[in-house]
Every structure is written in C-alpha cells, then in structure tokens.
C-alpha cells in the first residue's frame, strides 16, 4: 500500500497554506493502529483528541463523524487492512495573527500508512534506550494532549542515529522522568506498576491508559506519580508503550540493566495480547 | 491588495500534507514589514531565521536566495508597496515519525499581506495591556527563535476579547516577565532601558534588537536581564515593540499606570523614526 491522504472524505495532497496547523501548530493529532480494517482502541483515541480540542478551544466534529471519516479513509485506501491511520484536526484556515475566530471551521486530515516494522527481539528480548539531553519544558496548559507543537520530540529524536538505541528517554526540566520521544514509560517492582504523572509535560498515551485499565482489572497495583531520575536504579523492570508497538521491555536504560521482560512486564504483555494487542505475541 | 502565497517563486495555495511544518510545527517564520517595496530590517530577520534553522538542524537556503524569493513575492503581488511579508521555512516533506532525514529539502513559503491597521492613539497616547494567565514554559532549546510551535501564544492571545486591551503581557513559569503575545517589552527609568533576557522563553524580536542597537548608538544604557513581576512598579515607563508596529508606549499594565510616552520612550521613538521606522511618527 501507499501512503494516502484525505481531507475529510476526499483524497487530498495538500492543505491551504493559511491553515493554522501549519502557521502555528494550532491543532492536534492521533496515530492509530489499524488491524483487520478497524481502528484499534478507537474510543481512547477519540476521547484524547476531543479533550485536546476542548482545551485548545477547537470546536471538534462529533466522535461519530470522526469515526466515519477514519473508516472511509481505511476503506478508500487500496490494500489496507493493517497499518496506521494518522488523524489530524487543525483549527482550520485563519487570518494572520495568533487570535482565532470562534467561527473557524476545523480541518480534518487523515493519512493511511503502512505498519512500521521493528525487530521481533524488541518484544522478546527488550530494547536498549538512551537518555535524551533535551529536557521537556513544563507546560501544564499543553501537557497530556497530543498537539501539533512537537519540536521538543523532533529535537530529542534526532539527538542519536545509532540504531542500537530503539528509543530515547526524556526528562523534564526538573529532572523527572516523563516519557520516550514516541512512547510512555512504566516501571515495575514486586509491588506493581509505576508510571510518571503527565501533568506538566508529556502526552497521555492511549496505550498507557489501556495498560492502566487492564492492570487494574487484573488486580495489579499501579501508581501514577512523579518519578525522578534517581529512582531509576530502584526499579527491577521498565517498559515503553505506544499505540503501534503495544509494549517493549527495556533491557538497558543508560547505565542501568533491567530484566527484560521481567515477571510483571510479562504478565502485562499477556494481558495486552489477550485484549487484542497482537504485537505482544512472542 | 489580496493576501497572496508563494512556494519559493511560484504562486501556491497549498502545501503538501506531509510537510513537517504542518505535522510537527517543524519550521520557523519571520513577519517582515514592507515599506516602499523593501523588506524592512531584512538583515536582522535573515539572521534570526538562519540562526533558528541552525538550531533546529534545518539546512536553510542562503540569505541572498531568501532575499531574492522575498523580493520576487513583493514584486509579484499586485498593488503591493507597503504591508507585511510572512516568510516561513519548514523542514520540508518527510516520512511519518519525529526523526528527520539530513537530506530533507526545506520548503520556503512566502505570503504577502496588507498592513495591519491600529488606532493612531496606540503610538500617541499609549496602550492598556493585561496580564495573561497562561505562563510560558521555560525551554532554552527553543527560546529566542521564532518556530512554528506557537500554541502558547495562540492560547494567551485568546484569553481576552475586550478590544480595550491592545496586548497581553506574558510571564514565564517562574513569574518573570518575558514578552507580549506578539511583541517584546522594554521598561525605562532615568538610568536607561531594561528588557527581559530571552534565554529560557520568548522570541528575540527584530525590533527589540534594533532598539537595543539605536539606544546604544545614542548613549542610552540598556540592561538585558531577568525581570520579575514584582519589579513592575519600580519602572516609570514601559513599551512594547515588534517589527510591524515599531513601538507602543504602555499606559496601563494590569493595575500599574505609567507615563505614556515618558521621556525615554519618546527619545526611543524619535530615534526609531529617524532610523526609518515610520510608525513612530506622531
């Protein structure tokens, strides 16, 4: 299959230059896994997108309409049954200047992509990750949502070219561990899961939320709280997650070696697999 | 005249959806005043844009080529002798994912706009400004440059609709005064000028730099340093500046009343006028 773009339900190659998504990063996006022609974890993606729209004051289309557009894009892309849908909602076209009109009509852009391919060993034996030197700024007004302002992630991801590192861990300006450049992070010890609070920086990942839900349903305790870099050596297990990969155990983080996967991580992987996150089949 | 957009030297209405400027805000821009068909303060705009490109790792076109494209856009827009040129450089088209290719070809987009019109009294009698509740995050990696990640400014500018406030003052998360939503800020006392350091947040404005240069040439002392909100009441004069307006004296900032324009501000306005910033004619 080839990458295909749509504006609403029409094939499109471009957006008007006056779109505020381009001018100011004034919009949001979701990157959704598609399996058997269906957008996986759709309710969580829709909820985050709409919550982001509300926080930015973008009058979003209704969930059902967004779903219809996503389905249409999947259906209209040749040879597309498994892959990625990127759903972008911008504030739409506008005048020059930061001020927006309440009447601006949001623009919905949808792209269909091939599945990203990663080595099987990323799941089976874990990954090595590095610590990014760029620190995330603390901005409660934008934390949690997945806005089009992503320069921090762009700069952090391009700090390294060495393919032996599958991801980079990002700290905030206070030295708290927040996330990977394209993933959320969990730690585990015999007492359960710990994942950093996403109140001042980072994106509230859909897979993070799914993992918290399945852990809870399985009786695994989970704590969402600030995690400092100094705590890293206290944890026995660590994993990264996102909507495309499910979960990758971390084998090495900076100079710390970890069980990959350890018992808690293995249990979470089994639960993910049972919930339909097929990447966690090992 | 009508707003007209160009990609390089061709008329354009849209950009490819895979442009990283849209996808991630991965790019920079300049808003340049055009007077008598010439881009005003061009060397300062070009320098900031190229410095921004360097910091983001975008291989920018040479200054001469950028100038040629700007001149072409001005020349190619009907009835255009005075107004605004917006010059955008994005990292160009790319694959999905934060990682960029070193071989990505930057995209140069240029728009020509009518001059924004403001009441004459903004210069003659000063403006009232409010204090924005959104605090700027401190991010040294992005401070100073004018990137396409502008959601903080969008949110701050849309905190108020009351036209009696011409601008909003923005503080950072530490409570330091940084800038307006679309302007830089100066304070003045008998000992000279003070303007906030732009090392952790804010944009290093072209007019700010021009004012620092003309003040220096005139023997007016200027200090660039952190300025806390508590200091506000110690200053006798305050003004905002940007490339389009030149300078607006501030008459009222929150609950503080100021001389508008006071003697130092008046002197700076006269120097600006003498240097070709015609808006400062009163």
Coordinates of C-alpha atoms in Angstrom, one line a residue:
Chain A
X1 CA 0.0 0.0 0.0
X2 CA 1.0 3.6 -0.5
X3 CA 0.6 6.5 2.0
X4 CA -2.7 8.2 1.1
X5 CA -4.1 11.5 2.5
X6 CA -7.6 12.7 2.8
X7 CA -9.2 15.9 3.8
X8 CA -12.4 14.8 5.4
X9 CA -13.7 12.2 2.9
X10 CA -11.9 13.4 -0.2
X11 CA -8.4 12.4 -1.4
X12 CA -6.1 15.4 -0.9
X13 CA -2.5 16.1 -1.4
X14 CA -2.2 19.4 0.2
X15 CA -3.7 21.8 2.7
X16 CA -4.3 25.5 2.2
X17 CA -1.2 27.5 3.4
X18 CA -3.4 29.6 5.7
X19 CA -4.2 26.5 7.8
X20 CA -3.3 27.3 11.4
X21 CA -1.9 23.9 11.8
X22 CA 0.9 24.9 9.5
X23 CA 1.1 28.5 10.7
X24 CA 1.2 27.9 14.4
X25 CA 1.0 24.2 15.1
X26 CA -2.6 25.0 16.1
X27 CA -4.1 21.6 16.1
X28 CA -3.9 18.0 17.4
X29 CA -3.3 14.5 16.1
X30 CA -3.7 10.8 16.8
X31 CA -1.7 7.9 15.5
X32 CA -4.0 4.9 15.4
X33 CA -3.2 1.3 14.8
X34 CA -5.4 -0.4 12.2
X35 CA -5.9 -4.1 12.5
X36 CA -8.4 -6.1 10.4
X37 CA -9.6 -2.9 8.9
X38 CA -10.6 -1.4 12.3
X39 CA -9.0 1.5 14.2
X40 CA -7.7 -0.1 17.4
X41 CA -8.5 1.5 20.8
X42 CA -10.7 4.0 18.9
X43 CA -12.6 5.2 22.0
X44 CA -9.4 6.2 23.8
X45 CA -8.0 8.0 20.7
X46 CA -11.3 9.8 20.1
X47 CA -11.5 10.8 23.8
X48 CA -8.0 12.2 23.9
X49 CA -8.5 14.1 20.6
X50 CA -11.7 15.7 21.7
X51 CA -10.3 16.5 25.1
X52 CA -7.4 18.2 23.3
X53 CA -9.8 20.1 21.1
X54 CA -11.7 21.3 24.1
X55 CA -8.5 22.5 25.8
X56 CA -7.4 24.4 22.7
X57 CA -10.9 25.8 22.1
X58 CA -11.3 24.0 18.8
X59 CA -14.9 23.1 18.0
X60 CA -14.3 19.4 17.0
X61 CA -16.5 17.3 14.9
X62 CA -18.5 14.7 16.8
X63 CA -16.9 11.4 17.6
X64 CA -19.2 9.5 15.2
X65 CA -18.3 11.8 12.4
X66 CA -14.6 11.4 13.1
X67 CA -15.1 7.6 13.1
X68 CA -16.9 7.8 9.8
X69 CA -14.1 9.7 8.2
X70 CA -11.5 7.3 9.6
X71 CA -13.5 4.3 8.3
X72 CA -13.8 6.0 5.0
X73 CA -10.1 6.6 4.7
X74 CA -9.3 2.9 5.6
X75 CA -11.9 1.7 3.1
X76 CA -10.7 4.0 0.4
X77 CA -7.0 3.1 0.6
X78 CA -6.1 0.2 -1.6
X79 CA -4.7 -3.0 0.1
X80 CA -5.3 -1.5 3.5
X81 CA -6.2 -3.9 6.3
X82 CA -3.4 -3.4 8.8
X83 CA -1.3 -0.3 9.3
X84 CA -1.5 3.2 10.7
X85 CA -4.1 5.9 10.5
X86 CA -2.9 9.4 11.4
X87 CA -5.9 11.7 12.2
X88 CA -5.1 15.4 12.4
X89 CA -7.6 18.1 13.5
X90 CA -6.4 21.7 13.0
X91 CA -8.2 24.9 13.8
X92 CA -8.6 25.4 10.1
X93 CA -7.9 28.3 7.9
X94 CA -7.5 31.7 9.5
X95 CA -6.2 35.2 9.2
X96 CA -2.7 36.2 10.1
X97 CA -2.2 36.6 13.9
X98 CA -2.5 34.4 16.9
X99 CA -6.1 35.4 17.6
X100 CA -8.5 32.9 16.2
X101 CA -12.1 33.2 15.2
X102 CA -14.7 31.3 17.2
X103 CA -16.3 30.6 13.8
X104 CA -13.1 28.9 12.3
X105 CA -14.1 25.6 10.8
X106 CA -11.7 22.9 12.0
X107 CA -9.9 20.9 9.2
X108 CA -9.8 17.1 9.5
X109 CA -6.9 15.4 7.7
X110 CA -6.4 11.7 7.6
X111 CA -3.4 9.7 6.4
X112 CA -3.1 6.0 5.9
X113 CA 0.3 4.4 6.3
X114 CA 2.0 1.0 6.2
X115 CA 2.7 -0.6 9.6
X116 CA 6.1 0.3 11.0
X117 CA 8.3 -2.8 11.1
X118 CA 10.6 -3.5 14.1
X119 CA 12.8 -6.4 15.0
X120 CA 10.9 -9.2 16.8
X121 CA 13.5 -9.1 19.5
X122 CA 12.3 -5.7 20.6
X123 CA 9.4 -7.5 22.2
X124 CA 11.1 -10.8 23.0
X125 CA 14.4 -9.6 24.5
X126 CA 13.8 -5.9 25.2
X127 CA 15.4 -2.8 23.9
X128 CA 18.3 -0.5 24.8
X129 CA 17.4 3.1 25.3
X130 CA 19.4 6.3 25.8
X131 CA 18.7 9.3 27.9
X132 CA 18.0 12.4 25.8
X133 CA 19.8 15.6 26.7
X134 CA 16.9 17.8 25.7
X135 CA 14.7 18.4 28.7
X136 CA 11.0 18.8 28.3
X137 CA 9.6 22.2 29.3
X138 CA 6.9 22.1 32.0
X139 CA 3.7 23.5 30.5
X140 CA 0.5 22.3 32.2
X141 CA -1.6 24.0 29.5
X142 CA -0.3 21.6 26.9
X143 CA 0.7 18.6 28.9
X144 CA -1.3 15.4 28.2
X145 CA -2.7 16.4 24.8
X146 CA -1.1 15.5 21.5
X147 CA -0.8 18.9 19.9
X148 CA 1.0 19.7 16.6
X149 CA 3.7 21.6 18.6
X150 CA 6.2 18.7 18.6
X151 CA 9.6 20.4 18.2
X152 CA 10.9 19.0 21.5
X153 CA 10.2 15.5 20.3
X154 CA 11.8 16.2 16.9
X155 CA 14.9 17.6 18.5
X156 CA 15.1 14.8 21.0
X157 CA 14.6 12.0 18.5
X158 CA 17.4 13.5 16.3
X159 CA 20.0 13.5 19.1
X160 CA 21.1 10.0 18.1
X161 CA 21.4 8.0 14.9
X162 CA 22.8 4.8 16.4
X163 CA 20.3 2.2 15.6
X164 CA 21.2 0.1 18.7
X165 CA 19.1 2.5 20.7
X166 CA 15.4 1.9 19.9
X167 CA 14.2 4.9 21.9
X168 CA 15.3 7.9 24.0
X169 CA 14.0 8.6 27.5
X170 CA 13.0 12.2 28.1
X171 CA 13.2 14.1 31.4
X172 CA 11.6 17.4 32.2
X173 CA 13.5 20.5 33.3
X174 CA 13.2 19.4 37.0
X175 CA 14.9 16.1 36.2
X176 CA 11.7 14.0 36.4
X177 CA 11.3 11.1 34.0
X178 CA 8.4 11.8 31.7
X179 CA 8.3 9.6 28.6
X180 CA 10.1 8.4 25.5
X181 CA 10.2 10.5 22.3
X182 CA 7.3 8.5 20.9
X183 CA 6.2 6.4 23.9
X184 CA 5.2 6.4 27.5
X185 CA 7.2 4.6 30.2
X186 CA 6.3 2.3 33.0
X187 CA 8.4 0.9 35.8
X188 CA 7.7 -2.3 37.8
X189 CA 8.7 -3.7 41.1
X190 CA 7.1 -6.6 43.0
X191 CA 4.6 -4.1 44.4
X192 CA 3.2 -3.2 41.0
X193 CA 3.5 -0.6 38.3
X194 CA 4.6 3.0 38.4
X195 CA 4.2 5.4 35.5
X196 CA 5.1 9.1 35.5
X197 CA 2.4 11.7 36.0
X198 CA 1.7 13.6 32.8
X199 CA 0.5 16.9 34.4
X200 CA 3.4 19.2 33.4
X201 CA 4.9 17.6 30.3
X202 CA 4.4 14.7 28.0
X203 CA 1.5 13.1 26.2
X204 CA -1.1 10.9 27.9
X205 CA -0.7 7.9 25.7
X206 CA -3.6 5.7 24.7
X207 CA -1.6 2.5 25.3
X208 CA -0.6 3.9 28.7
X209 CA -4.2 4.3 29.6
X210 CA -5.1 0.9 28.2
X211 CA -2.3 -0.7 30.3
X212 CA -3.5 1.1 33.4
X213 CA -7.0 -0.2 32.8
X214 CA -6.0 -3.9 32.1
X215 CA -3.6 -3.9 35.1
X216 CA -6.4 -2.6 37.3
X217 CA -8.8 -5.2 36.1
X218 CA -6.2 -7.9 36.8
X219 CA -5.6 -6.6 40.3
X220 CA -2.1 -5.3 39.6
X221 CA -1.5 -2.1 41.7
X222 CA -0.4 0.9 39.6
X223 CA 0.8 4.3 40.9
X224 CA 0.8 7.4 38.7
X225 CA 3.2 9.9 40.2
X226 CA 6.3 12.0 39.6
X227 CA 9.3 9.7 39.1
X228 CA 12.8 11.2 39.5
X229 CA 15.9 10.0 37.6
X230 CA 17.4 9.0 40.9
X231 CA 14.8 6.3 41.4
X232 CA 15.7 4.5 38.2
X233 CA 18.0 2.1 39.9
X234 CA 15.3 1.0 42.4
X235 CA 13.1 -0.5 39.7
X236 CA 13.5 -4.0 38.6
X237 CA 11.6 -3.7 35.3
X238 CA 10.9 -1.0 32.9
X239 CA 8.9 -0.9 29.6
X240 CA 7.8 1.6 27.0
X241 CA 4.5 1.6 25.3
X242 CA 2.6 3.2 22.5
X243 CA -0.4 2.6 20.2
X244 CA 1.7 1.0 17.5
X245 CA 4.1 -1.2 19.4
X246 CA 2.0 -2.3 22.3
X247 CA 4.9 -2.6 24.7
X248 CA 8.7 -3.0 24.5
X249 CA 10.5 -4.3 27.6
X250 CA 13.6 -2.2 28.4
X251 CA 16.8 -4.2 28.8
X252 CA 19.2 -1.3 29.3
X253 CA 18.5 2.4 30.1
X254 CA 21.6 4.5 30.2
X255 CA 23.9 2.5 32.5
X256 CA 21.1 0.6 34.2
X257 CA 20.4 -3.1 33.3
X258 CA 17.0 -4.5 33.8
X259 CA 15.1 -7.8 33.5
X260 CA 13.5 -7.8 30.0
X261 CA 10.9 -8.9 30.3
X262 CA 10.6 -9.4 34.0
X263 CA 7.6 -11.1 35.6
X264 CA 5.3 -8.1 35.9
X265 CA 6.1 -7.0 32.3
X266 CA 5.5 -10.5 31.0
X267 CA 2.1 -10.5 32.8
X268 CA 1.2 -7.1 31.2
X269 CA 2.2 -8.4 27.8
X270 CA 0.0 -11.4 28.2
X271 CA -2.9 -9.2 29.2
X272 CA -2.3 -6.9 26.3
X273 CA -2.2 -9.9 23.9
X274 CA -5.5 -11.1 25.4
X275 CA -7.0 -7.7 24.9
X276 CA -6.1 -7.7 21.2
X277 CA -2.8 -6.0 21.1
X278 CA -1.3 -8.6 18.8
X279 CA 2.2 -7.2 18.8
X280 CA 2.7 -8.7 22.3
X281 CA 2.6 -12.2 20.9
X282 CA 6.1 -13.5 21.4
Chain B
X1 CA -4.3 44.0 -2.4
X2 CA -5.2 40.5 -1.6
X3 CA -3.1 38.0 0.5
X4 CA -1.0 36.0 -1.9
X5 CA 1.0 32.9 -1.1
X6 CA 4.1 31.6 -2.9
X7 CA 6.2 28.4 -2.6
X8 CA 9.6 29.6 -3.5
X9 CA 9.0 31.8 -6.5
X10 CA 5.7 30.1 -7.7
X11 CA 2.2 31.1 -6.7
X12 CA 0.8 28.5 -4.4
X13 CA -2.3 27.9 -2.5
X14 CA -1.4 24.8 -0.6
X15 CA 1.5 22.8 0.9
X16 CA 1.8 19.0 0.7
X17 CA 0.2 17.4 3.7
X18 CA 3.4 15.6 4.6
X19 CA 5.2 18.9 5.2
X20 CA 6.7 18.7 8.7
X21 CA 5.7 22.3 9.3
X22 CA 2.1 21.0 9.4
X23 CA 2.9 17.6 11.0
X24 CA 5.1 18.8 13.9
X25 CA 5.5 22.6 13.7
X26 CA 8.9 21.7 12.4
X27 CA 10.0 25.1 11.0
X28 CA 10.4 28.8 11.6
X29 CA 8.9 32.1 10.4
X30 CA 9.5 35.8 10.1
X31 CA 6.9 38.5 9.9
X32 CA 8.6 41.4 8.0
X33 CA 7.3 44.9 7.4
X34 CA 7.5 46.0 3.8
X35 CA 7.8 49.7 3.1
X36 CA 8.3 51.3 -0.4
X37 CA 8.6 47.8 -1.7
X38 CA 11.5 46.8 0.5
X39 CA 11.6 44.3 3.4
X40 CA 12.5 46.5 6.4
X41 CA 15.2 45.4 8.8
X42 CA 15.9 42.5 6.4
X43 CA 19.4 41.7 7.8
X44 CA 18.0 41.1 11.3
X45 CA 15.2 39.0 10.0
X46 CA 17.5 36.9 7.9
X47 CA 19.9 36.4 10.8
X48 CA 17.3 35.3 13.2
X49 CA 15.8 32.9 10.7
X50 CA 19.1 31.4 9.8
X51 CA 20.1 31.1 13.4
X52 CA 16.8 29.3 14.1
X53 CA 17.4 26.9 11.1
X54 CA 20.8 26.2 12.5
X55 CA 19.4 25.4 16.0
X56 CA 16.8 23.1 14.5
X57 CA 19.2 21.5 12.1
X58 CA 17.4 22.7 9.0
X59 CA 19.7 23.3 6.1
X60 CA 18.5 26.7 5.2
X61 CA 18.8 28.4 1.8
X62 CA 21.4 31.2 1.7
X63 CA 20.4 34.7 2.7
X64 CA 20.7 36.0 -0.8
X65 CA 18.4 33.3 -2.1
X66 CA 15.9 34.1 0.6
X67 CA 16.0 37.8 -0.2
X68 CA 15.5 37.0 -3.9
X69 CA 12.4 35.0 -3.0
X70 CA 11.1 37.7 -0.8
X71 CA 11.7 40.4 -3.4
X72 CA 10.0 38.2 -6.0
X73 CA 6.9 37.8 -3.8
X74 CA 6.7 41.5 -3.2
X75 CA 7.2 42.2 -6.9
X76 CA 4.6 39.6 -8.0
X77 CA 1.8 40.8 -5.7
X78 CA -0.5 43.3 -7.3
X79 CA -0.6 46.8 -5.6
X80 CA 2.0 45.9 -3.0
X81 CA 4.3 48.5 -1.8
X82 CA 3.6 48.6 1.9
X83 CA 2.4 45.7 4.0
X84 CA 3.7 42.5 5.5
X85 CA 5.7 39.6 4.2
X86 CA 5.5 36.4 6.1
X87 CA 8.5 34.1 5.4
X88 CA 8.2 30.5 6.5
X89 CA 10.9 27.9 6.3
X90 CA 9.9 24.3 7.1
X91 CA 12.0 21.2 7.2
X92 CA 10.1 20.1 4.1
X93 CA 8.3 16.9 3.4
X94 CA 9.2 13.8 5.4
X95 CA 8.2 10.4 6.5
X96 CA 5.9 9.8 9.5
X97 CA 7.9 9.9 12.7
X98 CA 9.9 12.6 14.6
X99 CA 13.1 11.5 13.1
X100 CA 14.1 13.7 10.1
X101 CA 16.4 13.0 7.2
X102 CA 19.5 15.0 6.8
X103 CA 18.6 15.1 3.1
X104 CA 15.2 16.7 3.7
X105 CA 14.8 19.7 1.4
X106 CA 13.5 22.7 3.3
X107 CA 10.3 24.4 2.0
X108 CA 10.2 28.1 1.6
X109 CA 6.7 29.7 1.8
X110 CA 6.1 33.4 1.5
X111 CA 2.8 35.3 2.0
X112 CA 2.1 38.9 1.2
X113 CA -0.5 40.7 3.4
X114 CA -2.0 44.1 3.9
X115 CA -0.6 46.2 6.6
X116 CA -2.4 45.8 10.0
X117 CA -4.2 49.0 11.0
X118 CA -4.2 50.2 14.5
X119 CA -5.5 53.4 16.1
X120 CA -3.1 56.3 15.9
X121 CA -3.5 56.7 19.7
X122 CA -1.7 53.5 20.3
X123 CA 1.5 55.4 19.5
X124 CA 0.5 58.9 20.7
X125 CA -1.2 58.1 24.0
X126 CA -0.1 54.5 24.7
X127 CA -2.0 51.3 25.2
X128 CA -3.5 49.3 28.0
X129 CA -2.4 45.8 28.4
X130 CA -3.5 42.9 30.5
X131 CA -1.5 40.1 32.2
X132 CA -2.1 36.8 30.6
X133 CA -2.8 33.9 32.9
X134 CA -1.0 31.3 30.7
X135 CA 2.6 31.2 31.7
X136 CA 5.3 30.5 29.2
X137 CA 7.2 27.2 29.7
X138 CA 11.0 27.6 30.1
X139 CA 12.7 25.8 27.2
X140 CA 16.2 27.0 26.4
X141 CA 16.3 24.8 23.3
X142 CA 13.5 26.9 21.7
X143 CA 13.9 30.3 23.3
X144 CA 14.8 33.2 21.1
X145 CA 13.9 31.6 17.8
X146 CA 10.5 32.1 16.1
X147 CA 9.5 28.5 15.5
X148 CA 6.1 27.2 14.2
X149 CA 5.3 25.9 17.7
X150 CA 3.2 28.8 18.8
X151 CA 0.4 27.3 20.8
X152 CA 1.3 29.2 23.9
X153 CA 0.9 32.5 22.1
X154 CA -2.4 31.3 20.5
X155 CA -3.8 30.3 23.9
X156 CA -2.6 33.5 25.5
X157 CA -3.9 35.8 22.8
X158 CA -7.3 34.2 23.0
X159 CA -7.7 34.7 26.8
X160 CA -9.3 38.1 26.1
X161 CA -11.7 39.6 23.5
X162 CA -12.0 43.0 25.1
X163 CA -10.6 45.4 22.5
X164 CA -9.6 47.9 25.1
X165 CA -6.5 45.7 25.8
X166 CA -4.1 46.1 22.8
X167 CA -1.8 43.3 24.1
X168 CA -1.3 40.8 26.8
X169 CA 1.9 40.5 28.9
X170 CA 3.3 37.0 29.3
X171 CA 5.2 35.8 32.3
X172 CA 7.2 32.5 32.4
X173 CA 6.6 29.7 34.9
X174 CA 9.0 31.4 37.4
X175 CA 7.0 34.6 37.3
X176 CA 9.5 36.5 35.2
X177 CA 8.1 39.0 32.7
X178 CA 9.1 37.8 29.2
X179 CA 7.1 39.5 26.4
X180 CA 3.8 40.2 24.9
X181 CA 1.9 37.7 22.9
X182 CA 3.2 39.3 19.7
X183 CA 5.7 41.8 21.0
X184 CA 8.8 42.3 23.1
X185 CA 8.7 44.5 26.2
X186 CA 11.0 47.3 27.5
X187 CA 11.0 49.2 30.7
X188 CA 12.6 52.5 31.3
X189 CA 13.8 54.5 34.2
X190 CA 16.0 57.6 34.4
X191 CA 19.0 55.2 34.3
X192 CA 18.0 53.7 31.0
X193 CA 16.3 50.8 29.4
X194 CA 15.7 47.3 30.7
X195 CA 14.4 44.4 28.6
X196 CA 13.9 40.8 29.8
X197 CA 16.5 38.2 28.9
X198 CA 15.2 35.8 26.3
X199 CA 17.2 32.8 27.3
X200 CA 14.5 30.4 28.6
X201 CA 11.3 31.6 26.9
X202 CA 10.2 34.2 24.3
X203 CA 11.3 35.3 20.9
X204 CA 14.3 37.6 20.3
X205 CA 12.4 40.2 18.4
X206 CA 13.9 42.0 15.5
X207 CA 12.6 45.4 16.7
X208 CA 13.9 44.7 20.2
X209 CA 17.3 44.1 18.7
X210 CA 17.0 47.3 16.6
X211 CA 16.0 49.3 19.6
X212 CA 19.0 48.0 21.6
X213 CA 21.3 49.0 18.8
X214 CA 19.9 52.5 18.3
X215 CA 19.8 53.1 22.1
X216 CA 23.5 52.0 22.3
X217 CA 24.4 54.3 19.4
X218 CA 22.7 57.2 21.2
X219 CA 24.4 56.5 24.5
X220 CA 21.3 55.2 26.3
X221 CA 22.2 52.5 28.8
X222 CA 20.3 49.2 28.3
X223 CA 20.3 46.2 30.5
X224 CA 19.2 42.8 29.3
X225 CA 18.3 40.7 32.4
X226 CA 15.6 38.7 34.1
X227 CA 12.7 41.0 35.2
X228 CA 10.3 39.8 37.9
X229 CA 6.7 40.8 38.1
X230 CA 7.4 42.4 41.4
X231 CA 9.7 45.0 39.8
X232 CA 6.9 46.3 37.6
X233 CA 6.0 49.1 40.0
X234 CA 9.6 50.4 40.1
X235 CA 9.6 51.3 36.4
X236 CA 8.4 54.7 35.2
X237 CA 8.0 53.8 31.6
X238 CA 7.2 50.7 29.6
X239 CA 6.7 50.0 26.0
X240 CA 6.1 47.1 23.6
X241 CA 7.7 46.6 20.2
X242 CA 7.6 44.5 17.2
X243 CA 8.6 44.6 13.5
X244 CA 5.1 45.9 12.4
X245 CA 4.3 48.5 15.0
X246 CA 7.7 49.8 15.9
X247 CA 6.8 50.7 19.4
X248 CA 3.7 51.3 21.6
X249 CA 4.1 53.1 24.9
X250 CA 2.2 51.3 27.7
X251 CA -0.2 53.5 29.6
X252 CA -1.6 50.9 31.9
X253 CA -0.4 47.4 32.7
X254 CA -2.6 45.4 35.0
X255 CA -3.1 47.8 37.9
X256 CA 0.0 49.9 37.2
X257 CA -0.2 53.3 35.5
X258 CA 2.7 54.6 33.5
X259 CA 3.8 57.7 31.7
X260 CA 3.0 57.1 28.0
X261 CA 5.1 58.1 26.4
X262 CA 7.6 59.2 29.1
X263 CA 10.9 60.9 28.2
X264 CA 13.0 57.8 27.5
X265 CA 10.3 56.2 25.4
X266 CA 9.8 59.5 23.5
X267 CA 13.5 59.6 22.8
X268 CA 13.5 56.0 21.5
X269 CA 10.5 56.8 19.3
X270 CA 12.4 59.7 17.8
X271 CA 15.4 57.5 17.2
X272 CA 13.2 54.8 15.6
X273 CA 11.6 57.4 13.3
X274 CA 15.0 58.7 12.3
X275 CA 16.1 55.1 11.5
X276 CA 13.1 54.6 9.1
X277 CA 10.5 53.1 11.5
X278 CA 7.8 55.4 10.2
X279 CA 5.1 54.2 12.5
X280 CA 6.8 56.2 15.3
X281 CA 5.8 59.5 13.6
X282 CA 3.2 61.0 15.9

